[in-house]
């Protein structure tokens, strides 16, 4: 058991007079890296600078992002808010922040800090002009006015997923500073049990570790700048990664390989509490939404009440440590999914809301990784063992539960283990409370959420007026909470919604609920009596997104065991999908092309319409369309 060190740093409140008495704060961030460092016990890794930083500071062993991909992860960091609560949860989407939500760097600036970002933002919302004094690849704390404390971010990209599979010349450029002894032998690479053991997979893992060593050199450069300026004793240094390793089943998922990250904080003696001695280890749970309030706390700037994170350092440190950290996964590039997680210090609960989706969805960017290609090839050849095959399953379990101490790779699902029933119920309840507390807008279909967002900064009030999130959450509860289902009949909930005649009068909230009800009839409630009749009501709905969802579910209900589909259903679906592919709204086109993909071989009849869509669409819908043309063309 690792020791808990509570590192309390007491700082004066922010005021112009006290500005010189406050610390500088330097954040050194990298990308796509798990705690694969020597200081975290990884003997294969070579990271001398970061290991030395850990020896001089505090190493946090239980730090977690809320999602294993950059843009939603960063939106939570910069706001101190969970992405589903502000509409920034889908990969590379654009939300509209409520008026009271600001980047925490704006608050630091208001408190007298000179704030610079070099240079990635990627927040899933436009960067406010007031977020940074400098933002770009020349931004630097050196440019601050004399006498002002600084908050500076430097983001290092050499560990990004794309650099593992980079062409040889780019890879050599990235790692040019490595000596022969610092390069990692693929034969010695420690592989997770879910990855197939082949030379290609080992090469990717060795490159991943080489990139970490290259990044370590860059960290040394930044720390040397601080030392050369004589500011090391005035600056609190953070080092962390935006999420876990950029390898398949790590990045984009909610397993620890994706959401657990290194966090090291070095505090100079002037600001150090007696508990935070050099080389200390802190195993409290830390969430990425805690970083914003912690930076404000260290800078002596008041923490806004709306922030969902809690400070773990500084004068405003939370009275009690976290009991849980939470995670979310929504649309990932061109593929839609809806997954949530909650973890305590030992166990993790994962809820697969769209459990009928496969793990290894065909995501174009992910498929570029040689390891992913190798994994798919071996699966097709029937050459994977039981653990390696799990990720290739055609659908996911509804719930997953892992003992992360006994099973750190999270390959043994305990959700149906009677001995773990109490843990399952406790974490399931913690998840339900979180969904209600943060108002999880990820429960809304994205096409409906985007309609809300276009209404401007008051979109949250618009959602609440329709009570859409709560009603959809209630529908999901009929699947996961036996007590709720006993007192709430899903058939009644679904039939009443789909039977509404003048749905357009109810606005996007009712549309969102109708889409979800139609989706439910295709998978979770497919055996419900009358499902087909309700879906036939859905395909006559006023709203095109509802018709698409209803047709997609009708296809699933009427598909035979061998994958065949009767002509009437196929023609009905094709008519609706054609309208969707030609829609003006890109999110409707996306829903339509995903539905076409779900047709299987019958999708070939709609490839001309897909080609026409590609002439006007360069969004994520286009990636699905390109995949269809590649895989379904006769």
mmCIF file of N, CA and C in Angstrom, residues 287-406:
data_model
loop_
_atom_site.group_PDB
_atom_site.id
_atom_site.type_symbol
_atom_site.label_atom_id
_atom_site.label_comp_id
_atom_site.label_asym_id
_atom_site.label_seq_id
_atom_site.Cartn_x
_atom_site.Cartn_y
_atom_site.Cartn_z
ATOM 1 N N UNK A 287 -8.564 13.971 -9.806
ATOM 2 C CA UNK A 287 -9.236 14.021 -11.104
ATOM 3 C C UNK A 287 -8.763 15.240 -11.882
ATOM 4 N N UNK A 288 -8.806 15.161 -13.200
ATOM 5 C CA UNK A 288 -8.359 16.290 -14.012
ATOM 6 C C UNK A 288 -9.195 17.550 -13.778
ATOM 7 N N UNK A 289 -10.459 17.382 -13.408
ATOM 8 C CA UNK A 289 -11.250 18.578 -13.101
ATOM 9 C C UNK A 289 -10.756 19.252 -11.825
ATOM 10 N N UNK A 290 -9.860 18.588 -11.092
ATOM 11 C CA UNK A 290 -9.275 19.188 -9.890
ATOM 12 C C UNK A 290 -8.110 20.115 -10.211
ATOM 13 N N UNK A 291 -7.570 20.041 -11.416
ATOM 14 C CA UNK A 291 -6.384 20.832 -11.733
ATOM 15 C C UNK A 291 -6.684 22.330 -11.748
ATOM 16 N N UNK A 292 -7.834 22.709 -12.311
ATOM 17 C CA UNK A 292 -8.183 24.133 -12.368
ATOM 18 C C UNK A 292 -8.347 24.728 -10.970
ATOM 19 N N UNK A 293 -9.187 24.146 -10.106
ATOM 20 C CA UNK A 293 -9.301 24.732 -8.766
ATOM 21 C C UNK A 293 -7.997 24.686 -7.975
ATOM 22 N N UNK A 294 -7.163 23.685 -8.233
ATOM 23 C CA UNK A 294 -5.882 23.609 -7.524
ATOM 24 C C UNK A 294 -4.959 24.738 -7.959
ATOM 25 N N UNK A 295 -4.917 25.033 -9.268
ATOM 26 C CA UNK A 295 -4.100 26.157 -9.736
ATOM 27 C C UNK A 295 -4.588 27.467 -9.129
ATOM 28 N N UNK A 296 -5.895 27.650 -9.053
ATOM 29 C CA UNK A 296 -6.439 28.866 -8.438
ATOM 30 C C UNK A 296 -6.091 28.927 -6.960
ATOM 31 N N UNK A 297 -6.196 27.784 -6.298
ATOM 32 C CA UNK A 297 -5.879 27.728 -4.876
ATOM 33 C C UNK A 297 -4.413 28.076 -4.624
ATOM 34 N N UNK A 298 -3.505 27.547 -5.450
ATOM 35 C CA UNK A 298 -2.089 27.855 -5.293
ATOM 36 C C UNK A 298 -1.797 29.327 -5.574
ATOM 37 N N UNK A 299 -2.566 29.907 -6.498
ATOM 38 C CA UNK A 299 -2.363 31.311 -6.842
ATOM 39 C C UNK A 299 -3.106 32.278 -5.953
ATOM 40 N N UNK A 300 -3.836 31.764 -4.966
ATOM 41 C CA UNK A 300 -4.567 32.652 -4.073
ATOM 42 C C UNK A 300 -5.769 33.312 -4.713
ATOM 43 N N UNK A 301 -6.323 32.687 -5.757
ATOM 44 C CA UNK A 301 -7.481 33.224 -6.460
ATOM 45 C C UNK A 301 -8.711 32.422 -6.058
ATOM 46 N N UNK A 302 -9.813 33.058 -5.703
ATOM 47 C CA UNK A 302 -11.000 32.316 -5.259
ATOM 48 C C UNK A 302 -11.491 31.325 -6.304
ATOM 49 N N UNK A 303 -11.915 30.155 -5.847
ATOM 50 C CA UNK A 303 -12.437 29.115 -6.724
ATOM 51 C C UNK A 303 -13.932 29.338 -6.925
ATOM 52 N N UNK A 304 -14.403 29.448 -8.179
ATOM 53 C CA UNK A 304 -15.843 29.621 -8.403
ATOM 54 C C UNK A 304 -16.638 28.424 -7.880
ATOM 55 N N UNK A 305 -17.819 28.687 -7.379
ATOM 56 C CA UNK A 305 -18.632 27.618 -6.805
ATOM 57 C C UNK A 305 -19.113 26.616 -7.852
ATOM 58 N N UNK A 306 -19.209 27.026 -9.115
ATOM 59 C CA UNK A 306 -19.741 26.108 -10.125
ATOM 60 C C UNK A 306 -18.738 25.042 -10.526
ATOM 61 N N UNK A 307 -17.449 25.233 -10.231
ATOM 62 C CA UNK A 307 -16.460 24.233 -10.630
ATOM 63 C C UNK A 307 -16.753 22.900 -9.954
ATOM 64 N N UNK A 308 -16.644 21.830 -10.730
ATOM 65 C CA UNK A 308 -16.975 20.499 -10.215
ATOM 66 C C UNK A 308 -15.763 19.771 -9.660
ATOM 67 N N UNK A 309 -14.571 20.310 -9.884
ATOM 68 C CA UNK A 309 -13.378 19.754 -9.275
ATOM 69 C C UNK A 309 -13.162 20.333 -7.895
ATOM 70 N N UNK A 310 -12.168 19.805 -7.195
ATOM 71 C CA UNK A 310 -11.825 20.298 -5.869
ATOM 72 C C UNK A 310 -10.313 20.445 -5.764
ATOM 73 N N UNK A 311 -9.881 21.492 -5.079
ATOM 74 C CA UNK A 311 -8.451 21.730 -4.929
ATOM 75 C C UNK A 311 -7.840 20.674 -4.021
ATOM 76 N N UNK A 312 -6.677 20.160 -4.440
ATOM 77 C CA UNK A 312 -5.980 19.200 -3.599
ATOM 78 C C UNK A 312 -4.685 19.784 -3.029
ATOM 79 N N UNK A 313 -4.405 21.056 -3.325
ATOM 80 C CA UNK A 313 -3.280 21.793 -2.762
ATOM 81 C C UNK A 313 -3.706 23.236 -2.532
ATOM 82 N N UNK A 314 -2.946 23.953 -1.742
ATOM 83 C CA UNK A 314 -3.168 25.377 -1.587
ATOM 84 C C UNK A 314 -4.093 25.742 -0.449
ATOM 85 N N UNK A 315 -4.324 27.039 -0.338
ATOM 86 C CA UNK A 315 -5.103 27.568 0.787
ATOM 87 C C UNK A 315 -6.567 27.185 0.734
ATOM 88 N N UNK A 316 -7.052 26.744 -0.427
ATOM 89 C CA UNK A 316 -8.468 26.363 -0.565
ATOM 90 C C UNK A 316 -8.625 24.860 -0.760
ATOM 91 N N UNK A 317 -7.679 24.112 -0.258
ATOM 92 C CA UNK A 317 -7.734 22.660 -0.399
ATOM 93 C C UNK A 317 -9.003 22.093 0.209
ATOM 94 N N UNK A 318 -9.603 21.119 -0.483
ATOM 95 C CA UNK A 318 -10.833 20.492 0.005
ATOM 96 C C UNK A 318 -10.587 19.823 1.352
ATOM 97 N N UNK A 319 -11.613 19.834 2.171
ATOM 98 C CA UNK A 319 -11.472 19.289 3.526
ATOM 99 C C UNK A 319 -11.253 17.788 3.524
ATOM 100 N N UNK A 320 -11.845 17.093 2.549
ATOM 101 C CA UNK A 320 -11.732 15.628 2.504
ATOM 102 C C UNK A 320 -11.259 15.196 1.124
ATOM 103 N N UNK A 321 -10.473 14.135 1.038
ATOM 104 C CA UNK A 321 -10.042 13.648 -0.273
ATOM 105 C C UNK A 321 -11.212 13.053 -1.048
ATOM 106 N N UNK A 322 -11.009 12.875 -2.326
ATOM 107 C CA UNK A 322 -12.036 12.287 -3.185
ATOM 108 C C UNK A 322 -12.321 10.842 -2.790
ATOM 109 N N UNK A 323 -13.586 10.451 -2.968
ATOM 110 C CA UNK A 323 -13.947 9.045 -2.830
ATOM 111 C C UNK A 323 -13.961 8.353 -4.183
ATOM 112 N N UNK A 324 -14.302 9.125 -5.242
ATOM 113 C CA UNK A 324 -14.433 8.554 -6.579
ATOM 114 C C UNK A 324 -13.850 9.489 -7.633
ATOM 115 N N UNK A 325 -13.425 8.898 -8.744
ATOM 116 C CA UNK A 325 -13.163 9.644 -9.975
ATOM 117 C C UNK A 325 -14.095 9.086 -11.041
ATOM 118 N N UNK A 326 -14.470 9.948 -11.999
ATOM 119 C CA UNK A 326 -15.493 9.593 -12.979
ATOM 120 C C UNK A 326 -14.935 9.719 -14.392
ATOM 121 N N UNK A 327 -15.499 8.920 -15.297
ATOM 122 C CA UNK A 327 -15.044 8.945 -16.677
ATOM 123 C C UNK A 327 -16.196 8.917 -17.654
ATOM 124 N N UNK A 328 -15.921 9.368 -18.883
ATOM 125 C CA UNK A 328 -16.954 9.406 -19.923
ATOM 126 C C UNK A 328 -16.323 9.134 -21.278
ATOM 127 N N UNK A 329 -17.072 8.475 -22.130
ATOM 128 C CA UNK A 329 -16.694 8.314 -23.530
ATOM 129 C C UNK A 329 -17.951 8.479 -24.366
ATOM 130 N N UNK A 330 -17.876 9.366 -25.355
ATOM 131 C CA UNK A 330 -19.019 9.608 -26.231
ATOM 132 C C UNK A 330 -18.566 9.408 -27.683
ATOM 133 N N UNK A 331 -19.073 10.209 -28.598
ATOM 134 C CA UNK A 331 -18.617 10.029 -29.979
ATOM 135 C C UNK A 331 -17.106 10.195 -30.020
ATOM 136 N N UNK A 332 -16.457 9.207 -30.606
ATOM 137 C CA UNK A 332 -15.012 9.208 -30.757
ATOM 138 C C UNK A 332 -14.709 9.291 -32.250
ATOM 139 N N UNK A 333 -14.323 10.474 -32.708
ATOM 140 C CA UNK A 333 -14.176 10.715 -34.140
ATOM 141 C C UNK A 333 -15.505 10.391 -34.827
ATOM 142 N N UNK A 334 -15.489 9.468 -35.806
ATOM 143 C CA UNK A 334 -16.708 9.263 -36.585
ATOM 144 C C UNK A 334 -17.670 8.242 -35.995
ATOM 145 N N UNK A 335 -17.292 7.582 -34.892
ATOM 146 C CA UNK A 335 -18.135 6.520 -34.356
ATOM 147 C C UNK A 335 -18.784 6.929 -33.041
ATOM 148 N N UNK A 336 -20.048 6.577 -32.911
ATOM 149 C CA UNK A 336 -20.846 6.972 -31.753
ATOM 150 C C UNK A 336 -20.823 5.870 -30.710
ATOM 151 N N UNK A 337 -20.667 6.248 -29.467
ATOM 152 C CA UNK A 337 -20.772 5.326 -28.345
ATOM 153 C C UNK A 337 -21.158 6.156 -27.123
ATOM 154 N N UNK A 338 -21.491 5.486 -26.033
ATOM 155 C CA UNK A 338 -21.881 6.184 -24.808
ATOM 156 C C UNK A 338 -21.498 5.293 -23.632
ATOM 157 N N UNK A 339 -20.386 5.635 -22.989
ATOM 158 C CA UNK A 339 -19.843 4.834 -21.891
ATOM 159 C C UNK A 339 -19.530 5.761 -20.731
ATOM 160 N N UNK A 340 -19.772 5.295 -19.523
ATOM 161 C CA UNK A 340 -19.451 6.060 -18.317
ATOM 162 C C UNK A 340 -18.737 5.134 -17.338
ATOM 163 N N UNK A 341 -17.942 5.728 -16.438
ATOM 164 C CA UNK A 341 -17.226 4.927 -15.449
ATOM 165 C C UNK A 341 -17.138 5.668 -14.128
ATOM 166 N N UNK A 342 -16.931 4.902 -13.089
ATOM 167 C CA UNK A 342 -16.638 5.462 -11.768
ATOM 168 C C UNK A 342 -15.630 4.532 -11.113
ATOM 169 N N UNK A 343 -14.630 5.120 -10.446
ATOM 170 C CA UNK A 343 -13.561 4.327 -9.845
ATOM 171 C C UNK A 343 -13.280 4.835 -8.446
ATOM 172 N N UNK A 344 -13.120 3.908 -7.519
ATOM 173 C CA UNK A 344 -12.584 4.274 -6.216
ATOM 174 C C UNK A 344 -11.119 3.860 -6.198
ATOM 175 N N UNK A 345 -10.534 3.741 -5.030
ATOM 176 C CA UNK A 345 -9.108 3.444 -4.978
ATOM 177 C C UNK A 345 -8.779 2.005 -5.376
ATOM 178 N N UNK A 346 -9.811 1.165 -5.494
ATOM 179 C CA UNK A 346 -9.554 -0.228 -5.866
ATOM 180 C C UNK A 346 -10.373 -0.704 -7.051
ATOM 181 N N UNK A 347 -11.655 -0.389 -7.089
ATOM 182 C CA UNK A 347 -12.553 -0.972 -8.086
ATOM 183 C C UNK A 347 -12.983 0.072 -9.119
ATOM 184 N N UNK A 348 -13.273 -0.426 -10.334
ATOM 185 C CA UNK A 348 -13.827 0.420 -11.378
ATOM 186 C C UNK A 348 -15.098 -0.208 -11.927
ATOM 187 N N UNK A 349 -16.110 0.639 -12.060
ATOM 188 C CA UNK A 349 -17.385 0.252 -12.668
ATOM 189 C C UNK A 349 -17.506 0.972 -14.004
ATOM 190 N N UNK A 350 -17.858 0.237 -15.051
ATOM 191 C CA UNK A 350 -18.079 0.807 -16.383
ATOM 192 C C UNK A 350 -19.478 0.451 -16.836
ATOM 193 N N UNK A 351 -20.210 1.450 -17.287
ATOM 194 C CA UNK A 351 -21.530 1.207 -17.857
ATOM 195 C C UNK A 351 -21.478 1.480 -19.351
ATOM 196 N N UNK A 352 -21.787 0.461 -20.125
ATOM 197 C CA UNK A 352 -21.870 0.588 -21.576
ATOM 198 C C UNK A 352 -23.321 0.859 -21.945
ATOM 199 N N UNK A 353 -23.666 2.115 -22.057
ATOM 200 C CA UNK A 353 -25.045 2.468 -22.378
ATOM 201 C C UNK A 353 -25.434 1.913 -23.743
ATOM 202 N N UNK A 354 -24.557 1.995 -24.703
ATOM 203 C CA UNK A 354 -24.837 1.414 -26.021
ATOM 204 C C UNK A 354 -24.033 0.117 -26.147
ATOM 205 N N UNK A 355 -24.431 -0.845 -25.326
ATOM 206 C CA UNK A 355 -23.676 -2.085 -25.217
ATOM 207 C C UNK A 355 -23.687 -2.893 -26.504
ATOM 208 N N UNK A 356 -24.593 -2.611 -27.397
ATOM 209 C CA UNK A 356 -24.669 -3.348 -28.658
ATOM 210 C C UNK A 356 -23.573 -2.913 -29.643
ATOM 211 N N UNK A 357 -22.860 -1.828 -29.310
ATOM 212 C CA UNK A 357 -21.741 -1.416 -30.150
ATOM 213 C C UNK A 357 -20.515 -2.292 -29.840
ATOM 214 N N UNK A 358 -19.689 -2.583 -30.842
ATOM 215 C CA UNK A 358 -18.468 -3.351 -30.565
ATOM 216 C C UNK A 358 -17.437 -2.494 -29.844
ATOM 217 N N UNK A 359 -16.483 -3.136 -29.194
ATOM 218 C CA UNK A 359 -15.351 -2.413 -28.637
ATOM 219 C C UNK A 359 -14.549 -1.755 -29.763
ATOM 220 N N UNK A 360 -14.050 -2.590 -30.672
ATOM 221 C CA UNK A 360 -13.112 -2.130 -31.704
ATOM 222 C C UNK A 360 -13.875 -1.564 -32.897
ATOM 223 N N UNK A 361 -14.592 -0.473 -32.660
ATOM 224 C CA UNK A 361 -15.287 0.176 -33.760
ATOM 225 C C UNK A 361 -14.283 0.600 -34.833
ATOM 226 N N UNK A 362 -14.746 0.669 -36.057
ATOM 227 C CA UNK A 362 -13.857 1.065 -37.152
ATOM 228 C C UNK A 362 -13.692 2.580 -37.171
ATOM 229 N N UNK A 363 -12.706 3.035 -36.434
ATOM 230 C CA UNK A 363 -12.356 4.454 -36.370
ATOM 231 C C UNK A 363 -11.129 4.663 -37.247
ATOM 232 N N UNK A 364 -11.270 5.486 -38.257
ATOM 233 C CA UNK A 364 -10.234 5.621 -39.273
ATOM 234 C C UNK A 364 -8.869 5.943 -38.662
ATOM 235 N N UNK A 365 -8.821 6.922 -37.772
ATOM 236 C CA UNK A 365 -7.541 7.353 -37.210
ATOM 237 C C UNK A 365 -6.915 6.244 -36.365
ATOM 238 N N UNK A 366 -7.731 5.566 -35.567
ATOM 239 C CA UNK A 366 -7.232 4.470 -34.748
ATOM 240 C C UNK A 366 -6.725 3.322 -35.625
ATOM 241 N N UNK A 367 -7.393 3.092 -36.740
ATOM 242 C CA UNK A 367 -7.011 1.985 -37.616
ATOM 243 C C UNK A 367 -5.674 2.207 -38.314
ATOM 244 N N UNK A 368 -5.144 3.427 -38.265
ATOM 245 C CA UNK A 368 -3.851 3.682 -38.883
ATOM 246 C C UNK A 368 -2.693 3.114 -38.067
ATOM 247 N N UNK A 369 -2.946 2.793 -36.799
ATOM 248 C CA UNK A 369 -1.889 2.252 -35.959
ATOM 249 C C UNK A 369 -1.555 0.822 -36.391
ATOM 250 N N UNK A 370 -0.298 0.521 -36.661
ATOM 251 C CA UNK A 370 0.055 -0.843 -37.072
ATOM 252 C C UNK A 370 -0.419 -1.905 -36.090
ATOM 253 N N UNK A 371 -0.367 -1.627 -34.793
ATOM 254 C CA UNK A 371 -0.839 -2.610 -33.816
ATOM 255 C C UNK A 371 -2.308 -2.930 -34.032
ATOM 256 N N UNK A 372 -3.112 -1.902 -34.343
ATOM 257 C CA UNK A 372 -4.537 -2.138 -34.564
ATOM 258 C C UNK A 372 -4.746 -2.985 -35.809
ATOM 259 N N UNK A 373 -4.001 -2.700 -36.850
ATOM 260 C CA UNK A 373 -4.108 -3.487 -38.075
ATOM 261 C C UNK A 373 -3.700 -4.944 -37.831
ATOM 262 N N UNK A 374 -2.634 -5.131 -37.071
ATOM 263 C CA UNK A 374 -2.167 -6.480 -36.750
ATOM 264 C C UNK A 374 -3.203 -7.226 -35.918
ATOM 265 N N UNK A 375 -3.799 -6.523 -34.979
ATOM 266 C CA UNK A 375 -4.809 -7.109 -34.094
ATOM 267 C C UNK A 375 -6.009 -7.589 -34.915
ATOM 268 N N UNK A 376 -6.461 -6.737 -35.832
ATOM 269 C CA UNK A 376 -7.609 -7.116 -36.671
ATOM 270 C C UNK A 376 -7.245 -8.298 -37.581
ATOM 271 N N UNK A 377 -6.045 -8.280 -38.122
ATOM 272 C CA UNK A 377 -5.623 -9.361 -39.015
ATOM 273 C C UNK A 377 -5.613 -10.702 -38.291
ATOM 274 N N UNK A 378 -5.059 -10.712 -37.093
ATOM 275 C CA UNK A 378 -4.979 -11.963 -36.336
ATOM 276 C C UNK A 378 -6.352 -12.420 -35.868
ATOM 277 N N UNK A 379 -7.224 -11.466 -35.582
ATOM 278 C CA UNK A 379 -8.593 -11.840 -35.209
ATOM 279 C C UNK A 379 -9.292 -12.513 -36.387
ATOM 280 N N UNK A 380 -9.152 -11.920 -37.565
ATOM 281 C CA UNK A 380 -9.789 -12.505 -38.756
ATOM 282 C C UNK A 380 -9.248 -13.897 -39.048
ATOM 283 N N UNK A 381 -7.986 -14.123 -38.681
ATOM 284 C CA UNK A 381 -7.369 -15.435 -38.930
ATOM 285 C C UNK A 381 -7.614 -16.415 -37.795
ATOM 286 N N UNK A 382 -8.333 -15.984 -36.738
ATOM 287 C CA UNK A 382 -8.613 -16.863 -35.617
ATOM 288 C C UNK A 382 -7.386 -17.195 -34.785
ATOM 289 N N UNK A 383 -6.458 -16.253 -34.667
ATOM 290 C CA UNK A 383 -5.191 -16.538 -34.007
ATOM 291 C C UNK A 383 -4.995 -15.744 -32.710
ATOM 292 N N UNK A 384 -6.086 -15.326 -32.091
ATOM 293 C CA UNK A 384 -6.004 -14.610 -30.820
ATOM 294 C C UNK A 384 -6.406 -15.533 -29.680
ATOM 295 N N UNK A 385 -5.789 -15.340 -28.514
ATOM 296 C CA UNK A 385 -6.226 -16.113 -27.348
ATOM 297 C C UNK A 385 -7.462 -15.461 -26.733
ATOM 298 N N UNK A 386 -7.959 -16.026 -25.656
ATOM 299 C CA UNK A 386 -9.226 -15.575 -25.073
ATOM 300 C C UNK A 386 -9.160 -14.127 -24.610
ATOM 301 N N UNK A 387 -8.064 -13.741 -23.989
ATOM 302 C CA UNK A 387 -7.933 -12.362 -23.498
ATOM 303 C C UNK A 387 -7.796 -11.393 -24.665
ATOM 304 N N UNK A 388 -6.983 -11.736 -25.658
ATOM 305 C CA UNK A 388 -6.795 -10.862 -26.816
ATOM 306 C C UNK A 388 -8.073 -10.718 -27.640
ATOM 307 N N UNK A 389 -8.941 -11.721 -27.580
ATOM 308 C CA UNK A 389 -10.179 -11.697 -28.365
ATOM 309 C C UNK A 389 -11.251 -10.815 -27.750
ATOM 310 N N UNK A 390 -11.131 -10.494 -26.469
ATOM 311 C CA UNK A 390 -12.182 -9.729 -25.798
ATOM 312 C C UNK A 390 -12.488 -8.426 -26.518
ATOM 313 N N UNK A 391 -11.447 -7.707 -26.917
ATOM 314 C CA UNK A 391 -11.624 -6.397 -27.536
ATOM 315 C C UNK A 391 -12.254 -6.499 -28.922
ATOM 316 N N UNK A 392 -12.243 -7.688 -29.511
ATOM 317 C CA UNK A 392 -12.822 -7.883 -30.841
ATOM 318 C C UNK A 392 -14.253 -8.417 -30.777
ATOM 319 N N UNK A 393 -14.825 -8.462 -29.588
ATOM 320 C CA UNK A 393 -16.190 -8.971 -29.443
ATOM 321 C C UNK A 393 -17.167 -8.093 -30.227
ATOM 322 N N UNK A 394 -18.210 -8.675 -30.808
ATOM 323 C CA UNK A 394 -19.158 -7.883 -31.604
ATOM 324 C C UNK A 394 -19.996 -6.922 -30.779
ATOM 325 N N UNK A 395 -20.091 -7.149 -29.481
ATOM 326 C CA UNK A 395 -20.762 -6.196 -28.607
ATOM 327 C C UNK A 395 -20.157 -6.291 -27.216
ATOM 328 N N UNK A 396 -20.461 -5.291 -26.394
ATOM 329 C CA UNK A 396 -19.871 -5.194 -25.065
ATOM 330 C C UNK A 396 -20.860 -5.690 -24.014
ATOM 331 N N UNK A 397 -20.382 -6.048 -22.836
ATOM 332 C CA UNK A 397 -21.326 -6.323 -21.746
ATOM 333 C C UNK A 397 -21.986 -5.016 -21.305
ATOM 334 N N UNK A 398 -23.162 -5.125 -20.723
ATOM 335 C CA UNK A 398 -23.848 -3.903 -20.275
ATOM 336 C C UNK A 398 -23.079 -3.218 -19.162
ATOM 337 N N UNK A 399 -22.484 -4.016 -18.287
ATOM 338 C CA UNK A 399 -21.734 -3.463 -17.171
ATOM 339 C C UNK A 399 -20.407 -4.208 -17.039
ATOM 340 N N UNK A 400 -19.397 -3.477 -16.600
ATOM 341 C CA UNK A 400 -18.092 -4.071 -16.331
ATOM 342 C C UNK A 400 -17.659 -3.653 -14.927
ATOM 343 N N UNK A 401 -16.994 -4.548 -14.242
ATOM 344 C CA UNK A 401 -16.479 -4.268 -12.905
ATOM 345 C C UNK A 401 -15.108 -4.917 -12.785
ATOM 346 N N UNK A 402 -14.131 -4.136 -12.338
ATOM 347 C CA UNK A 402 -12.764 -4.646 -12.252
ATOM 348 C C UNK A 402 -12.155 -4.336 -10.888
ATOM 349 N N UNK A 403 -11.416 -5.284 -10.399
ATOM 350 C CA UNK A 403 -10.553 -5.073 -9.235
ATOM 351 C C UNK A 403 -9.217 -4.600 -9.788
ATOM 352 N N UNK A 404 -8.995 -3.294 -9.771
ATOM 353 C CA UNK A 404 -7.836 -2.716 -10.455
ATOM 354 C C UNK A 404 -6.518 -3.022 -9.752
ATOM 355 N N UNK A 405 -6.565 -3.447 -8.503
ATOM 356 C CA UNK A 405 -5.339 -3.836 -7.816
ATOM 357 C C UNK A 405 -4.947 -5.267 -8.192
ATOM 358 N N UNK A 406 -5.918 -6.164 -8.195
ATOM 359 C CA UNK A 406 -5.638 -7.556 -8.549
ATOM 360 C C UNK A 406 -5.539 -7.759 -10.057
#
